[in-house]
C-alpha atoms as a PDB file:
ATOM      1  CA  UNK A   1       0.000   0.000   0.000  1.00  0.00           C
ATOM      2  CA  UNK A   2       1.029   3.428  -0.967  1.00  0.00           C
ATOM      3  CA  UNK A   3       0.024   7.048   0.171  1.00  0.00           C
ATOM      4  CA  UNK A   4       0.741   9.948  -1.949  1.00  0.00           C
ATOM      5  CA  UNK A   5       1.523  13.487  -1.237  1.00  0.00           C
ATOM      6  CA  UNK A   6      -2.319  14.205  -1.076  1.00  0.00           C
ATOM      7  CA  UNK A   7      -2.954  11.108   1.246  1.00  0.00           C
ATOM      8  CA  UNK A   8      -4.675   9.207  -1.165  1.00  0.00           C
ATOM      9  CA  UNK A   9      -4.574   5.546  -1.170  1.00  0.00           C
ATOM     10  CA  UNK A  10      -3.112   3.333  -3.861  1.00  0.00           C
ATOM     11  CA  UNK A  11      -2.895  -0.743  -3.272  1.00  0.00           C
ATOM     12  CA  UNK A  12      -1.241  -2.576  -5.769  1.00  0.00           C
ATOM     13  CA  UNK A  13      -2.789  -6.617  -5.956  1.00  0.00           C
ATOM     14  CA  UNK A  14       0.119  -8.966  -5.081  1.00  0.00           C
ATOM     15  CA  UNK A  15      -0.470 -12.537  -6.483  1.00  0.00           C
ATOM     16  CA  UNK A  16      -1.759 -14.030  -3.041  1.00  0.00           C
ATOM     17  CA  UNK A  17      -4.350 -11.214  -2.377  1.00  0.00           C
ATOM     18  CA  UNK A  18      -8.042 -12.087  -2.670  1.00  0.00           C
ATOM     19  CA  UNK A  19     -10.667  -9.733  -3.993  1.00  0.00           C
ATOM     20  CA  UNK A  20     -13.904 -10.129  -1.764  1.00  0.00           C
ATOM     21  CA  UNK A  21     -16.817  -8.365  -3.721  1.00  0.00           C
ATOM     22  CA  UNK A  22     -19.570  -6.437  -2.312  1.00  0.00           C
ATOM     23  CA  UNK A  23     -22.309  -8.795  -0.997  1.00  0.00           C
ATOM     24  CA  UNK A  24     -21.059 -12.005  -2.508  1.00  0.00           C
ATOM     25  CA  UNK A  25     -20.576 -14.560   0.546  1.00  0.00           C
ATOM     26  CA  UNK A  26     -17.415 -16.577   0.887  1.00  0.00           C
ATOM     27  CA  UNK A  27     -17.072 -19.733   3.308  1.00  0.00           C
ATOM     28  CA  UNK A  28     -13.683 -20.238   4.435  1.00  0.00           C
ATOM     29  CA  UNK A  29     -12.181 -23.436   4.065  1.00  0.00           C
ATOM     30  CA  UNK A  30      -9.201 -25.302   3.221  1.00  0.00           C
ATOM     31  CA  UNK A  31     -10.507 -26.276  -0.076  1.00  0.00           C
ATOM     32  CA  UNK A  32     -11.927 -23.170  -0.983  1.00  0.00           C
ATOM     33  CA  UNK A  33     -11.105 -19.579  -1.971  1.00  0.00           C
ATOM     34  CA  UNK A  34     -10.583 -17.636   1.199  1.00  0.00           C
ATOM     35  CA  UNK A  35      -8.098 -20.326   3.466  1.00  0.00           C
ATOM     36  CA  UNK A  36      -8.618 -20.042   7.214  1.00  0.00           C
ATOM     37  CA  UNK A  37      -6.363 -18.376   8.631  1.00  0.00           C
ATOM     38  CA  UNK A  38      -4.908 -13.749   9.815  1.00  0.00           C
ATOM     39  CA  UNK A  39      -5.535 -11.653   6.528  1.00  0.00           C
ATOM     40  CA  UNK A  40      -4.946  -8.052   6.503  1.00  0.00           C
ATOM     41  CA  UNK A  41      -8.135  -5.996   4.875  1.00  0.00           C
ATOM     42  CA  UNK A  42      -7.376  -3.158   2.989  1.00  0.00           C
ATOM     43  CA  UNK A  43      -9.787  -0.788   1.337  1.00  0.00           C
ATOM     44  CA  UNK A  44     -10.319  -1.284  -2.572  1.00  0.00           C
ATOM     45  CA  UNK A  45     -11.932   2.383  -2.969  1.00  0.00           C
ATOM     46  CA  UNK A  46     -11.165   5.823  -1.432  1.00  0.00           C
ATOM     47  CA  UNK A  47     -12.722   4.964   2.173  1.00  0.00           C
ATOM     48  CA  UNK A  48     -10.285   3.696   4.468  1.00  0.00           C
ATOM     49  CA  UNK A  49     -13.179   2.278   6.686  1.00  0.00           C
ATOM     50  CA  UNK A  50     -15.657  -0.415   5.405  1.00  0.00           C
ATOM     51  CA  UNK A  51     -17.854  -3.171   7.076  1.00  0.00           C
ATOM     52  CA  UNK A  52     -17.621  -6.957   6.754  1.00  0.00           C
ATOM     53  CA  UNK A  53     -19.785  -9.205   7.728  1.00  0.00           C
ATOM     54  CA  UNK A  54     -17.472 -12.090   9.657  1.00  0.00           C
ATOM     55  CA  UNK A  55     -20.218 -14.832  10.682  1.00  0.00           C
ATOM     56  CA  UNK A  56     -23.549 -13.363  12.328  1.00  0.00           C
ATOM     57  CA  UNK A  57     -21.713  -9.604  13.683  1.00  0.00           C
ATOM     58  CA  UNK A  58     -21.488  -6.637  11.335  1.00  0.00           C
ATOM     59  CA  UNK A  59     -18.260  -4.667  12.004  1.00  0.00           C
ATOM     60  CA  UNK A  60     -16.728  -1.632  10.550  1.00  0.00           C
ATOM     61  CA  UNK A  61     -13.018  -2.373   9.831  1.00  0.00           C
ATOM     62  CA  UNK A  62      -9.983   0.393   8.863  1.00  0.00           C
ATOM     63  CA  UNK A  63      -7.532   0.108   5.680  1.00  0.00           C
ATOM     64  CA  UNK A  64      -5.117  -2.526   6.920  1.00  0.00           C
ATOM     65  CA  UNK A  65      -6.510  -3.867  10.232  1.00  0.00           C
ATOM     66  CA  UNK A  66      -6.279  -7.616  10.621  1.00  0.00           C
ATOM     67  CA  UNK A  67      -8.872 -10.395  10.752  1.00  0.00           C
ATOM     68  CA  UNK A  68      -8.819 -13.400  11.471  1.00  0.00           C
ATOM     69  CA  UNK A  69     -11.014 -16.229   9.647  1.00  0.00           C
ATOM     70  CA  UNK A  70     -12.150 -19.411  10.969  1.00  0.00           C
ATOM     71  CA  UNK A  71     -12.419 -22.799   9.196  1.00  0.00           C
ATOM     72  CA  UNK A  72     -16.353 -22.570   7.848  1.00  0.00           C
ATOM     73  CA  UNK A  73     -16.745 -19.080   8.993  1.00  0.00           C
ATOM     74  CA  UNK A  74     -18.807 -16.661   6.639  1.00  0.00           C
ATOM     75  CA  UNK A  75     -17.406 -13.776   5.371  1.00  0.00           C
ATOM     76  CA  UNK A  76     -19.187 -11.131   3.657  1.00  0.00           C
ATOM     77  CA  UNK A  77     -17.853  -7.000   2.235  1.00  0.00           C
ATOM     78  CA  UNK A  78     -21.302  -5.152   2.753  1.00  0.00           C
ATOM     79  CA  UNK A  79     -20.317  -1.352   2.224  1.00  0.00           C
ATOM     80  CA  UNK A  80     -17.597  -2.153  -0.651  1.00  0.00           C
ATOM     81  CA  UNK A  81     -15.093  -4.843  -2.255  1.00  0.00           C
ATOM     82  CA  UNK A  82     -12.322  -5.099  -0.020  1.00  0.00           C
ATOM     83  CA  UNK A  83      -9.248  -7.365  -0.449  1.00  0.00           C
ATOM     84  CA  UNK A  84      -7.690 -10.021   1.756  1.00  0.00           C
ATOM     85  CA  UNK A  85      -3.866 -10.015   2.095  1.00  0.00           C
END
């Protein structure tokens, strides 16, 4: 992640990062897209706060604040697509 003179924001995808889309529900698992496991979340727009969905709870999470996924734990972006380092 990069900040510019004007404070912007500007991620560049490394080959491991996963792009969670607005509203589309991901299970975690170790056969599936998102692995258990600590994943940094990091904005994909100009807000550096978002929610997610982890399970049942609605949280609002900051540009490059760590989660942690469990094995068969949903995990949803409701306010934007955010991605999973």
């Amino acid at each position: 992640t990069v900040v510019d003179e004007n404070g912007e924001m500007n991620v560049s995808l490394s080959q491991k990062d996963i792009i969670l889309k607005q509203n589309e529900t991901q299970i975690a698992g170790i056969k599936n897209k998102i692995k258990p496991g600590k994943y940094t979340v990091l904005s994909s727009g100009d807000d550096e706060k978002f929610n997610i969905r982890l399970g049942d709870l609605v949280k609002e999470y900051r540009h490059g604040q760590s989660i942690i996924i469990a094995e068969g734990e949903e995990i949803t972006a409701i306010s934007s697509t955010v991605i999973l380092r």
